[in-house]
Short mmCIF file of C-alpha atoms and ligand atoms in Angstrom, two decimals:
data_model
loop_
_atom_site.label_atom_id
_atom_site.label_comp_id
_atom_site.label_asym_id
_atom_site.label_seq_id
_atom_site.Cartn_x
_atom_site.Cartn_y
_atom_site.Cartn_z
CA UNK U 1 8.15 143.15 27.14
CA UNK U 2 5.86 142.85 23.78
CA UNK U 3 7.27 146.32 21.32
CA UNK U 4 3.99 147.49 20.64
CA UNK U 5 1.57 148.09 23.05
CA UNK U 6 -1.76 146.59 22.57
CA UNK U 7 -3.72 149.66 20.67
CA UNK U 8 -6.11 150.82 23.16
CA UNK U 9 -8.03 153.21 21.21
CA UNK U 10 -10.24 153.67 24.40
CA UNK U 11 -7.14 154.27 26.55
CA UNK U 12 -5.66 156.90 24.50
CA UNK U 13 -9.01 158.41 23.97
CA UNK U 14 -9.13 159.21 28.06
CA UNK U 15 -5.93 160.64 28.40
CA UNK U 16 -6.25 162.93 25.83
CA UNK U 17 -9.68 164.12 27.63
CA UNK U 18 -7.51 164.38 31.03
CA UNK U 19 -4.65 166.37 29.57
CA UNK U 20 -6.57 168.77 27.62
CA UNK U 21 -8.58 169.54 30.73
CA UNK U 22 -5.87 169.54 33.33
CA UNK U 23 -2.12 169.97 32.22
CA UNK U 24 -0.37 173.06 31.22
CA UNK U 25 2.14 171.68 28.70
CA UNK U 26 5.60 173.38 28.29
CA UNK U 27 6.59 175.44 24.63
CA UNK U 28 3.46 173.97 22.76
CA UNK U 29 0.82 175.24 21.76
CA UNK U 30 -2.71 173.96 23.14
CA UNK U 31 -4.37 174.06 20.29
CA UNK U 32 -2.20 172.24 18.08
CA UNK U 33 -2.29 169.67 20.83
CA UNK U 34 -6.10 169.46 20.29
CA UNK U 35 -5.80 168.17 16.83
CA UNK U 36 -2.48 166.73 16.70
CA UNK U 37 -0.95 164.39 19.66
CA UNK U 38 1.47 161.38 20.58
CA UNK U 39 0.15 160.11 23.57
CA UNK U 40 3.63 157.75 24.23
CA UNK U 41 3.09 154.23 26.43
CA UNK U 42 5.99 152.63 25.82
CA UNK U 43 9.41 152.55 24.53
CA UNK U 44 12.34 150.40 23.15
CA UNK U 45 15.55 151.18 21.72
CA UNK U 46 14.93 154.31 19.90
CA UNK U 47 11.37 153.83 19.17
CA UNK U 48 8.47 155.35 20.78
CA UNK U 49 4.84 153.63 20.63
CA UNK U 50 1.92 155.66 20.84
CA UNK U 51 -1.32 154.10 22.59
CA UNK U 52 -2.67 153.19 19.46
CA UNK U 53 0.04 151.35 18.53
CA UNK U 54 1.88 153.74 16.18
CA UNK U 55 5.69 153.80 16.22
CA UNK U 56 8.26 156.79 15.87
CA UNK U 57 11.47 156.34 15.21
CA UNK U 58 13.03 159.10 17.86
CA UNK U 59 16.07 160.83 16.48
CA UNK U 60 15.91 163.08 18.95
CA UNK U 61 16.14 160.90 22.00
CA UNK U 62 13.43 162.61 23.51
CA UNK U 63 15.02 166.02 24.35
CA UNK U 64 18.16 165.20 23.45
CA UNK U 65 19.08 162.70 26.54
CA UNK U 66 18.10 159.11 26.22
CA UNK U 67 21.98 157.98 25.19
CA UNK U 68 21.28 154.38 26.60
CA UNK U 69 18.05 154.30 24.85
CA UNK U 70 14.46 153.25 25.80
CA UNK U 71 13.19 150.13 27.93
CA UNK U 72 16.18 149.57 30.02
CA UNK U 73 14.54 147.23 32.65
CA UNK U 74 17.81 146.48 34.45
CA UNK U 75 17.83 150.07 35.28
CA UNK U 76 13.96 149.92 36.90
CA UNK U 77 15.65 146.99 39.32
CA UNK U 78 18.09 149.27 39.96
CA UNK U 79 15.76 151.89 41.11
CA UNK U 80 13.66 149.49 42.78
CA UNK U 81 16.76 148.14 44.98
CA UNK U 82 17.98 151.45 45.95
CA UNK U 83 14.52 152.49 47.15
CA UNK U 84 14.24 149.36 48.97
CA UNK U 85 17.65 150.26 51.08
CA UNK U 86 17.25 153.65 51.10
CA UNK U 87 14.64 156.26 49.64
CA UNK U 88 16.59 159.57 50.29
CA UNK U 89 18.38 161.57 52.83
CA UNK U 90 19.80 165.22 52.51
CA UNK U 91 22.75 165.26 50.52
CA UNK U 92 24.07 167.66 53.83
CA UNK U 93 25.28 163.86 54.83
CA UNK U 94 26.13 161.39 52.73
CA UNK U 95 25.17 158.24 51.04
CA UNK U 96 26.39 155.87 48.68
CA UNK U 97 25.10 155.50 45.57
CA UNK U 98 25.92 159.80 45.64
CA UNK U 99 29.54 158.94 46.42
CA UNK U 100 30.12 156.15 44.10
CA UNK U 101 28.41 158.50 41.00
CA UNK U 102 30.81 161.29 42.02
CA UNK U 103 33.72 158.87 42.11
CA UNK U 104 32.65 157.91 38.50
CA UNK U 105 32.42 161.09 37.14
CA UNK U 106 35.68 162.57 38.39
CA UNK U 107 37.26 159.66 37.04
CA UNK U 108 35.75 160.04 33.75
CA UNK U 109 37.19 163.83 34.06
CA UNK U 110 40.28 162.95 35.26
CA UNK U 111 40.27 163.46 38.56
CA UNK U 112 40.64 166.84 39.68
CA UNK U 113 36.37 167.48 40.04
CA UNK U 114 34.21 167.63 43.20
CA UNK U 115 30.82 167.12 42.39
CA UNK U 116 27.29 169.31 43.69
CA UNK U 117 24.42 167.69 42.32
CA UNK U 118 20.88 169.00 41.60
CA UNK U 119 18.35 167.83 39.40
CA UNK U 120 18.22 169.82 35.72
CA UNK U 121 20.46 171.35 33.38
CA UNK U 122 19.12 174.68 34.11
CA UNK U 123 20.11 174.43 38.04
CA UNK U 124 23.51 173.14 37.13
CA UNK U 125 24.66 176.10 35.19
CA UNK U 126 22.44 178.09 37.64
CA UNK U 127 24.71 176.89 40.49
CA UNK U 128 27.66 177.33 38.30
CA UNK U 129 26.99 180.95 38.00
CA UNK U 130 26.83 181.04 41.78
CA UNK U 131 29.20 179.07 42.77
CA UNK U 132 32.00 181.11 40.54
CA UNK U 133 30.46 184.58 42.32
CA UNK U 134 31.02 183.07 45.58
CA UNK U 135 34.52 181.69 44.35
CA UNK U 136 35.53 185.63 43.02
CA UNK U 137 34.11 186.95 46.88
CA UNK U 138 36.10 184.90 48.81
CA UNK U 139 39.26 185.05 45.98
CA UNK U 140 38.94 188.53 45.30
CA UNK U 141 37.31 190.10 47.85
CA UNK U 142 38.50 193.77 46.51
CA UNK U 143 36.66 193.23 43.51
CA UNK U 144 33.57 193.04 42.11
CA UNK U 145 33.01 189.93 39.87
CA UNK U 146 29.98 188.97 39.37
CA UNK U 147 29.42 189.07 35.36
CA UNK U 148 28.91 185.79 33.32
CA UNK U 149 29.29 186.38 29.84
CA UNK U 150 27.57 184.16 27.29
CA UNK U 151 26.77 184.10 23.60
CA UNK U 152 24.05 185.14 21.49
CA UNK U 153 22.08 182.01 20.48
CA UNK U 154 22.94 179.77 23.31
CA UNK U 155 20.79 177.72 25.15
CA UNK U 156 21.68 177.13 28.54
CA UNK U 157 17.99 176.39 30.56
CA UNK U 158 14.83 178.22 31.55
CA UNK U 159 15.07 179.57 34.79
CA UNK U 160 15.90 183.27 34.75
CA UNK U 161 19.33 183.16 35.54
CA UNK U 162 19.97 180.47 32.71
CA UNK U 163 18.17 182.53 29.92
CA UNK U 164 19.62 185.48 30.63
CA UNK U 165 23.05 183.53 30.15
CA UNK U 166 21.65 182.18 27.10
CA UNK U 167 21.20 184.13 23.54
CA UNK U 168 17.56 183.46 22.37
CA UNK U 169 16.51 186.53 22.20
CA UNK U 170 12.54 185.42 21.08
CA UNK U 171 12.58 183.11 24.16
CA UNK U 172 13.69 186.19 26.30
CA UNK U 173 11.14 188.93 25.52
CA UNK U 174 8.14 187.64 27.27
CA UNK U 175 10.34 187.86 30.59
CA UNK U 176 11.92 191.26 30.33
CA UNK U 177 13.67 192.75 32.12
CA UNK U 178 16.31 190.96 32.99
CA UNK U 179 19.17 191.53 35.66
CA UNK U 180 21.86 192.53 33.24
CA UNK U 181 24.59 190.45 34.62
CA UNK U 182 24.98 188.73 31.81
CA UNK U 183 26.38 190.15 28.74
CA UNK U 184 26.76 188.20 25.37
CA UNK U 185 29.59 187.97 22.32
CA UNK U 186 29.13 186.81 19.03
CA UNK U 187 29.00 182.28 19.00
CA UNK U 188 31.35 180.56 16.45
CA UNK U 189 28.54 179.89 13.76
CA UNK U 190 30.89 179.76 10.88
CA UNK U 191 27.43 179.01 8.40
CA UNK U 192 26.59 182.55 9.83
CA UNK U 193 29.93 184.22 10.79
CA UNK U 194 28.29 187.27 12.64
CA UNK U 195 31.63 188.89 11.09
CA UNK U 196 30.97 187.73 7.49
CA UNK U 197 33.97 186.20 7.50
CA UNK U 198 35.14 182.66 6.73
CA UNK U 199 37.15 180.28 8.59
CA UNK U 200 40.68 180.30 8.54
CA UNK U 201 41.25 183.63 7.24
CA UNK U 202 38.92 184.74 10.14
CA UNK U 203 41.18 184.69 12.69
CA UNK U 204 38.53 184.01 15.01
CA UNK U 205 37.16 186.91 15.12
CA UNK U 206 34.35 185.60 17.91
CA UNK U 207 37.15 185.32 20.09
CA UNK U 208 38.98 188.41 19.21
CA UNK U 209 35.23 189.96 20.36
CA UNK U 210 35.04 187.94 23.44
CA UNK U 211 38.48 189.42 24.52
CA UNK U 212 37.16 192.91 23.32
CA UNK U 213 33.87 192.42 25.57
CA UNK U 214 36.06 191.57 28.69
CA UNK U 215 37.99 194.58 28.47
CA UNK U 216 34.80 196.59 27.33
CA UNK U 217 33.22 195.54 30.19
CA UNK U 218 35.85 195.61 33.01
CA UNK U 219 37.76 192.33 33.68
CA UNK U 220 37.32 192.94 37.16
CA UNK U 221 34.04 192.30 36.80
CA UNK U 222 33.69 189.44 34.94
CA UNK U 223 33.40 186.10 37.55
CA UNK U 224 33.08 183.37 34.38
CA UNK U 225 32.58 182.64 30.72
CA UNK U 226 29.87 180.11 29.95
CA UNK U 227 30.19 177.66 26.39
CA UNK U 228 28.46 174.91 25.32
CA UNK U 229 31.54 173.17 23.09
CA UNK U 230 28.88 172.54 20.07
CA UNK U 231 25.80 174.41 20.07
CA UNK U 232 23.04 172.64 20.04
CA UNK U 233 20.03 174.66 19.77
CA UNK U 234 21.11 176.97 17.35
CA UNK U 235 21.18 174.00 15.05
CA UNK U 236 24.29 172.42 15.91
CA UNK U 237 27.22 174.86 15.39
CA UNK U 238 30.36 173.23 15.50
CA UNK U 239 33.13 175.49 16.14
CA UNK U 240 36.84 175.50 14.84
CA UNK U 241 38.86 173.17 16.53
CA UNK U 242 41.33 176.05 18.13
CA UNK U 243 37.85 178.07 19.21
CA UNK U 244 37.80 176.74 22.62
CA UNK U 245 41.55 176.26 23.79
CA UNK U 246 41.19 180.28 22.82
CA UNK U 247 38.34 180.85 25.20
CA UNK U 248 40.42 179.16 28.00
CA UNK U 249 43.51 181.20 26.87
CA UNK U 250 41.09 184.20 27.45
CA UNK U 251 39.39 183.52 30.53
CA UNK U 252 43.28 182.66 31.79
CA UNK U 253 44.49 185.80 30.59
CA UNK U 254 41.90 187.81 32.53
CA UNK U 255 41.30 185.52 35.57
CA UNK U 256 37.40 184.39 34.23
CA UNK U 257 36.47 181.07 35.47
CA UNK U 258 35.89 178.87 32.33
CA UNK U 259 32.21 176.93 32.93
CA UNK U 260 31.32 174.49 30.36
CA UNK U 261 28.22 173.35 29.57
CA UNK U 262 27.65 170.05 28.73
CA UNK U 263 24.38 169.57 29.25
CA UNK U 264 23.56 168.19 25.92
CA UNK U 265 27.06 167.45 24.39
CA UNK U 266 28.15 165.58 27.30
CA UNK U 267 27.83 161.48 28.18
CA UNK U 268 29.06 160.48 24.61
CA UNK U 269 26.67 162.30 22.77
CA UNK U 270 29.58 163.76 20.27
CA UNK U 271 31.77 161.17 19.90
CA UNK U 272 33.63 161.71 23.09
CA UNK U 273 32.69 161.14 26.45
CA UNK U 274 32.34 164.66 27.35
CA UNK U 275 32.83 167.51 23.94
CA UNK U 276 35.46 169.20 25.33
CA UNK U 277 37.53 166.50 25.61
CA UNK U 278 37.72 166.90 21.73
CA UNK U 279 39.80 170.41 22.25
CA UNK U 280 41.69 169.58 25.20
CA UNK U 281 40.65 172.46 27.61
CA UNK U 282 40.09 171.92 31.58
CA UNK U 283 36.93 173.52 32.27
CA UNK U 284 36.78 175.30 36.19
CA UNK U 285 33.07 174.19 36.21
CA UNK U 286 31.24 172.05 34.07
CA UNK U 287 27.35 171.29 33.82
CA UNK U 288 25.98 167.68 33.59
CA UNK U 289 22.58 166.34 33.33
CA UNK U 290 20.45 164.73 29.99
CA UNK U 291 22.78 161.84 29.56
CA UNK U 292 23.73 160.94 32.86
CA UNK U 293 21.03 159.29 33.59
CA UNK U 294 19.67 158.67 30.62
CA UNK U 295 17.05 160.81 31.53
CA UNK U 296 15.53 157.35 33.74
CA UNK U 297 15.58 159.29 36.56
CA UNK U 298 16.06 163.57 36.63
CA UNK U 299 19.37 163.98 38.39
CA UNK U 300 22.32 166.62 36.93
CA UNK U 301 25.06 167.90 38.51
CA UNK U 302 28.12 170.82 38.67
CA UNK U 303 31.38 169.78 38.50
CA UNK U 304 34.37 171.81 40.17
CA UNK U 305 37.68 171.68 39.43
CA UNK U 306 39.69 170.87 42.62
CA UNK U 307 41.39 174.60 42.75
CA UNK U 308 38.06 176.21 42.53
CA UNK U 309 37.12 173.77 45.23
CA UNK U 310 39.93 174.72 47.70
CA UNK U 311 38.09 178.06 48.19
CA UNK U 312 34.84 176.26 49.81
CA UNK U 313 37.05 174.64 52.09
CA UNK U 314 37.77 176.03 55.62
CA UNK U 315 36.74 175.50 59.27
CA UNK U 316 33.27 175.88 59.71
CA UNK U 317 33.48 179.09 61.05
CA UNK U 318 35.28 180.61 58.19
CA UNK U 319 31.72 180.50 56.56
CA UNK U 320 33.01 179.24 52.99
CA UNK U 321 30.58 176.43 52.52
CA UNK U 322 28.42 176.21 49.10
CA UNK U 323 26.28 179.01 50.16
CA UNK U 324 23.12 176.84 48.79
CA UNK U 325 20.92 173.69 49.01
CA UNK U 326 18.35 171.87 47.18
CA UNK U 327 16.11 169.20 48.76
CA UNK U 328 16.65 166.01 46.02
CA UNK U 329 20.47 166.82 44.99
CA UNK U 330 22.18 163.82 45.63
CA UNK U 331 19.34 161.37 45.58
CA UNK U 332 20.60 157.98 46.09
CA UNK U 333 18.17 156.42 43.49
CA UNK U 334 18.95 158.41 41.12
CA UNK U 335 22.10 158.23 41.57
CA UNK U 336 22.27 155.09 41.71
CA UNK U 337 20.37 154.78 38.25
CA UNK U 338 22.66 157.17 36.54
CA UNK U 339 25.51 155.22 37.66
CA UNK U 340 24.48 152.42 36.16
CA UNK U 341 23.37 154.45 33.06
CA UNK U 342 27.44 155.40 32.76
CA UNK U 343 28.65 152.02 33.08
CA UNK U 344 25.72 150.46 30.36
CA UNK U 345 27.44 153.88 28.62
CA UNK U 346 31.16 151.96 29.08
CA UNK U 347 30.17 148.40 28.65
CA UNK U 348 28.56 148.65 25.31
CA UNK U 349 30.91 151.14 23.82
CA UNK U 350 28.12 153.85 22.78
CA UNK U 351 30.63 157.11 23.08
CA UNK U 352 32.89 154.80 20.12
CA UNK U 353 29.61 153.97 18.40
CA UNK U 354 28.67 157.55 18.58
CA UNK U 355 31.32 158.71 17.19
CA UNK U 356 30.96 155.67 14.04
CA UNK U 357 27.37 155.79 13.84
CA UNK U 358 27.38 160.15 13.75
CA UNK U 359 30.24 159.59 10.81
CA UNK U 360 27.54 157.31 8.90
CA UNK U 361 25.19 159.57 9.62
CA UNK U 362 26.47 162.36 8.66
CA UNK U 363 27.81 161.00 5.24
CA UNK U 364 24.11 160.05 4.74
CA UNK U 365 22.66 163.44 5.39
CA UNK U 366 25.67 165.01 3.41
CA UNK U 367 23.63 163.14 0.29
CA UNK U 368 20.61 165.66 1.20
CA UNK U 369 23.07 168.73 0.05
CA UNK U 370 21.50 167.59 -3.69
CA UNK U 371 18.26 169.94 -2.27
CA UNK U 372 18.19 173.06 -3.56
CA UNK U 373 16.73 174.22 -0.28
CA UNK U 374 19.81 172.71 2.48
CA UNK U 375 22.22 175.20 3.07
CA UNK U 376 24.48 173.21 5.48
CA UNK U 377 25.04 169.44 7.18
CA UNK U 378 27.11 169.40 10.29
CA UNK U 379 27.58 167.52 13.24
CA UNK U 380 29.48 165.59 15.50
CA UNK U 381 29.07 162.25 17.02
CA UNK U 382 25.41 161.67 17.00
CA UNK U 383 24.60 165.57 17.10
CA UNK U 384 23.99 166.67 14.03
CA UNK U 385 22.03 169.80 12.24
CA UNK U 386 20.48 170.57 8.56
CA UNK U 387 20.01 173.78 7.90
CA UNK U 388 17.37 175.12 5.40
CA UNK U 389 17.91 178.31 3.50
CA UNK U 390 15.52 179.80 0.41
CA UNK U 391 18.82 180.26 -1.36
CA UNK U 392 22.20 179.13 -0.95
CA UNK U 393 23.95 182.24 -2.03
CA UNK U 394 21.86 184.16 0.08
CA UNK U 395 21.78 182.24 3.00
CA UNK U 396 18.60 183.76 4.04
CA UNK U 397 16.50 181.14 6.40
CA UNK U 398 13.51 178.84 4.79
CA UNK U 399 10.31 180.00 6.09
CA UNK U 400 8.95 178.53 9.68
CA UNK U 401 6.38 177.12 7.66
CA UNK U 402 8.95 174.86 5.62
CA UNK U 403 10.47 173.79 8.34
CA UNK U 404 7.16 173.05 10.29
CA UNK U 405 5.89 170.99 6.90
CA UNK U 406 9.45 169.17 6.90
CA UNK U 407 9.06 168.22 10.60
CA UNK U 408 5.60 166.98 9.99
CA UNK U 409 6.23 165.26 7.29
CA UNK U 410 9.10 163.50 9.14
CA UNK U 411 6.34 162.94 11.84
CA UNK U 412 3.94 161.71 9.58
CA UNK U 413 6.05 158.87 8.14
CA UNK U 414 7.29 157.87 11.46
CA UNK U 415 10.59 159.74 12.34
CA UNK U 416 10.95 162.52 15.13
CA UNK U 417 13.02 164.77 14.45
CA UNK U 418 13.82 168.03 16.14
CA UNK U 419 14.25 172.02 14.91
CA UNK U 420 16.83 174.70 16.44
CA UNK U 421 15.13 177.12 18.42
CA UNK U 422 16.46 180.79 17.67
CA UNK U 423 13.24 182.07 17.39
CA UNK U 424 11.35 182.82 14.23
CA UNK U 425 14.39 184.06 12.16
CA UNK U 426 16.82 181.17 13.07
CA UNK U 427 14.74 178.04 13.65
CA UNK U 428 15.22 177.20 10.37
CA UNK U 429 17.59 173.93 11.06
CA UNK U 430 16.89 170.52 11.28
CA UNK U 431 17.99 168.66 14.43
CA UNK U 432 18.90 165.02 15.21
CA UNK U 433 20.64 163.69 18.57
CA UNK U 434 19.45 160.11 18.57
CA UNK U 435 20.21 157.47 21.25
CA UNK U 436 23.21 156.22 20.59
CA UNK U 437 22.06 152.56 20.38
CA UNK U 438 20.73 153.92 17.02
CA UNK U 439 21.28 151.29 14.08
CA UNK U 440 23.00 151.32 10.77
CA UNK U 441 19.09 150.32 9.34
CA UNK U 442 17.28 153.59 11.51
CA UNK U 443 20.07 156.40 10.72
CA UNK U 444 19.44 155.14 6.46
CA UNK U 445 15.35 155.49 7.67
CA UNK U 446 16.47 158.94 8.56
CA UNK U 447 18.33 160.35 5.86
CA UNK U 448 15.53 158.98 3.20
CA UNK U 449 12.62 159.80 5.15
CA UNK U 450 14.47 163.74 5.09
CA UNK U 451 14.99 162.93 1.91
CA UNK U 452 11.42 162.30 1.15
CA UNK U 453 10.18 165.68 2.95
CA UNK U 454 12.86 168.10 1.42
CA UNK U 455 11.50 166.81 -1.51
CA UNK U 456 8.26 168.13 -0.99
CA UNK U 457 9.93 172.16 -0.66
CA UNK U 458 8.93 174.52 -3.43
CA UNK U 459 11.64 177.30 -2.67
CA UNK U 460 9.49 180.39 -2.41
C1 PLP D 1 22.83 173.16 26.50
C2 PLP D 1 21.73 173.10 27.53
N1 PLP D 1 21.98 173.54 28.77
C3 PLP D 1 21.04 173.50 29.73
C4 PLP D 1 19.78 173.00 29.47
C5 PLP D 1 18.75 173.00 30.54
O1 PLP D 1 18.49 171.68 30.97
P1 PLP D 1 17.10 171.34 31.69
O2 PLP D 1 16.04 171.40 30.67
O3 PLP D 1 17.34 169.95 32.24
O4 PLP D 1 16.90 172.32 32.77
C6 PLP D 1 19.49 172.53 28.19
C7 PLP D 1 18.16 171.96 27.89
O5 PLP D 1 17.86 171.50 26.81
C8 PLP D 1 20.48 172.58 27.19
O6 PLP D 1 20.23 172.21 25.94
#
């Protein structure tokens, strides 16, 4: 395959016409789109080409998922293969690239996981959050758990049920009222301790508040607390390394099902195969999707611990069954694709040179703290976040507008780079999750190409 496309000025100029006519595009805004579009053709390694012939460096990996990186062909023969043998079948029966993927998994987890698949982060927490109310009915039949409780400025998908769980209060509002199921405590952003307190002497305060939330609201109605190990979309937060062990110790305490979302942080993407293997917790249920598959193929998944799973076990007629379906869960090309994805994953070492290439990284973008204008660097593995603040005593948030020029500029000089997304106060930090095939060369084209744009800030 050639790395640039041939430009095809006449090409792009078509598709463009087409889109702006016909397709409703997600969290942009059309008019920008008018004046200002990638219109991507190919791919390779961590580089995008537009159709006339423009490169971007990604360091974002699209939305945060293409670990393997771009222009895998083995992984179209793959595809092709499985769809040759067999296209699909319900996943009510079973098939075997479905069984071999769930194998893989549960080994990577350790063993003690039964897998339901689906097709998007959102429906995998979404059938977390149902699968641990079913769990309390037939557990606890005398009670009524039902509650998930979340944190403010978590991101964990888009269909109602997942944004309620989530924290992004701007990305809420338009869709108000919700059920009010979901209640939220304070996240472990130490840059922004809601508590204005500072790690150690903290004593973890968030957690103290999570604890104080659970009896606030009743533990006997609380079903499961829902984490993302490192937040990603409010720019990255990682928390103390004794935050999460003390969520499990919590949800323990007051019989909460711990469900983990690793959505984004999973599949290497932190340095570890999955982010809470960094703390050492056992999740009851834990969300997959982005990196299983690359993003290839859309395929994602909930993962149950093998006690939880006991409880959907039972003669048929004791009417315990996952109380749901979804046509394409299980689909054997897809799974078969993301199967392969995990062992490209193993083979070439990317979770090690995740965790070695976010180090470099991250000592690179450290070098950025001689702007007047970054309040923070922090990361893990190849997850990392910059926050921009007018003033670094203050803390308070550089304007969307800075942030929007710093982007552009990044743009503009060939890099992609992302922004967290709490809305217009807190969208103020720079985000970068690149593949993890990312090079030594590309993460030093990062860090001077932010160089070169935080350059350009005037503090106002
Ligand atoms: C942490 C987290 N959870 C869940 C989701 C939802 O995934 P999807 O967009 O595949 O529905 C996302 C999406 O970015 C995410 O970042």
């Amino acid at each position: 395959m050639s790395l640039a496309n041939a430009p095809d000025p006449a090409v792009r100029e078509a598709v463009v016409e087409q889109d702006l006519k016909s397709v409703m595009h997600p969290i942009v805004q059309h008019k920008v789109l008018e004046t200002t579009q990638i219109v991507v053709t190919k791919a390779q390694g961590s580089t995008i080409f537009d159709a006339d012939g423009t490169s971007y460096l990604d360091a974002m990996a699209g939305l945060w998922c293409v670990n393997i990186g771009y222009g895998r062909t083995e992984l179209a023969d793959v595809a092709a293969e499985q769809m040759r043998e067999l296209s699909y079948f319900p996943h009510t029966q079973m098939n075997v690239p479905a069984a071999a993927l769930a194998d893989k998994i549960n080994g990577l987890m350790g063993g003690n996981y039964h897998t339901y698949f689906v097709n998007s982060g959102s429906e995998a927490n979404e059938a977390g959050f149902k699968i641990a109310r079913q769990y309390m009915k037939h557990e606890h039949p005398g009670d009524y758990r039902f509650k998930t409780v979340g944190r403010y400025f978590a991101y964990h998908g888009t269909t109602l049920a997942t944004l309620d769980a989530g924290g992004m209060g701007e990305r809420k509002t338009k869709f108000e009222p919700f059920s009010g199921d979901f209640v939220h405590v304070a996240p472990p952003y130490c840059y922004r301790c809601p508590f204005g307190l500072s790690y150690p002497s903290c004593g973890l305060a968030c957690v103290k508040n999570l604890e104080h939330t659970i009896l606030g609201e009743g533990p006997d109605t609380i079903a499961e607390v829902i984490v993302e190990p490192i937040m990603s979309a409010v720019g990255v937060s990682v928390p103390p390394d004794e935050y999460l062990p003390e969520v499990e110790r919590i949800c323990r305490k007051y019989g909460a099902l711990l469900h983990v979302d690793e959505v984004i942080n999973g599949f290497g993407r932190t340095g570890k195969m999955f982010a809470h293997q960094h703390y050492g917790v056992s999740p009851d249920i834990i969300a997959i999707a982005k990196g299983i598959s690359s993003a290839y193929l859309p395929i994602a998944a909930t993962m149950v611990k093998n006690d939880v799973f006991k409880s959907f076990y039972g003669e048929a007629s004791e009417n315990r069954q996952v109380g749901q379906v979804n046509t394409y869960g299980g689909h054997p090309v897809a799974a078969a694709v993301a199967l392969r994805n995990i062992e490209i994953l193993e083979a070439e070492k990317l979770t090690e040179r995740s965790a070695e290439m976010g180090a470099y990284l991250l000592d690179g973008l450290r070098t950025l703290m001689s702007h007047p204008m970054v309040g923070d660097v922090r990361g893990k593995g190849l997850l990392c976040g910059i926050e921009l603040v007018k003033d670094r005593t203050s803390k308070e948030p550089a304007d969307a507008e800075q942030i929007t020029a710093v982007v552009d500029f990044c743009r503009n000089n060939g890099v992609l780079v992302g922004r967290s997304g709490g809305g217009r106060r807190f969208s103020n930090t720079i985000t970068l999750s690149p593949p993890l095939v990312i090079t030594r060369a590309e993460c030093d084209c990062i860090v001077e190409t932010l160089d070169r744009a935080l350059g350009t800030l005037k503090p106002s």
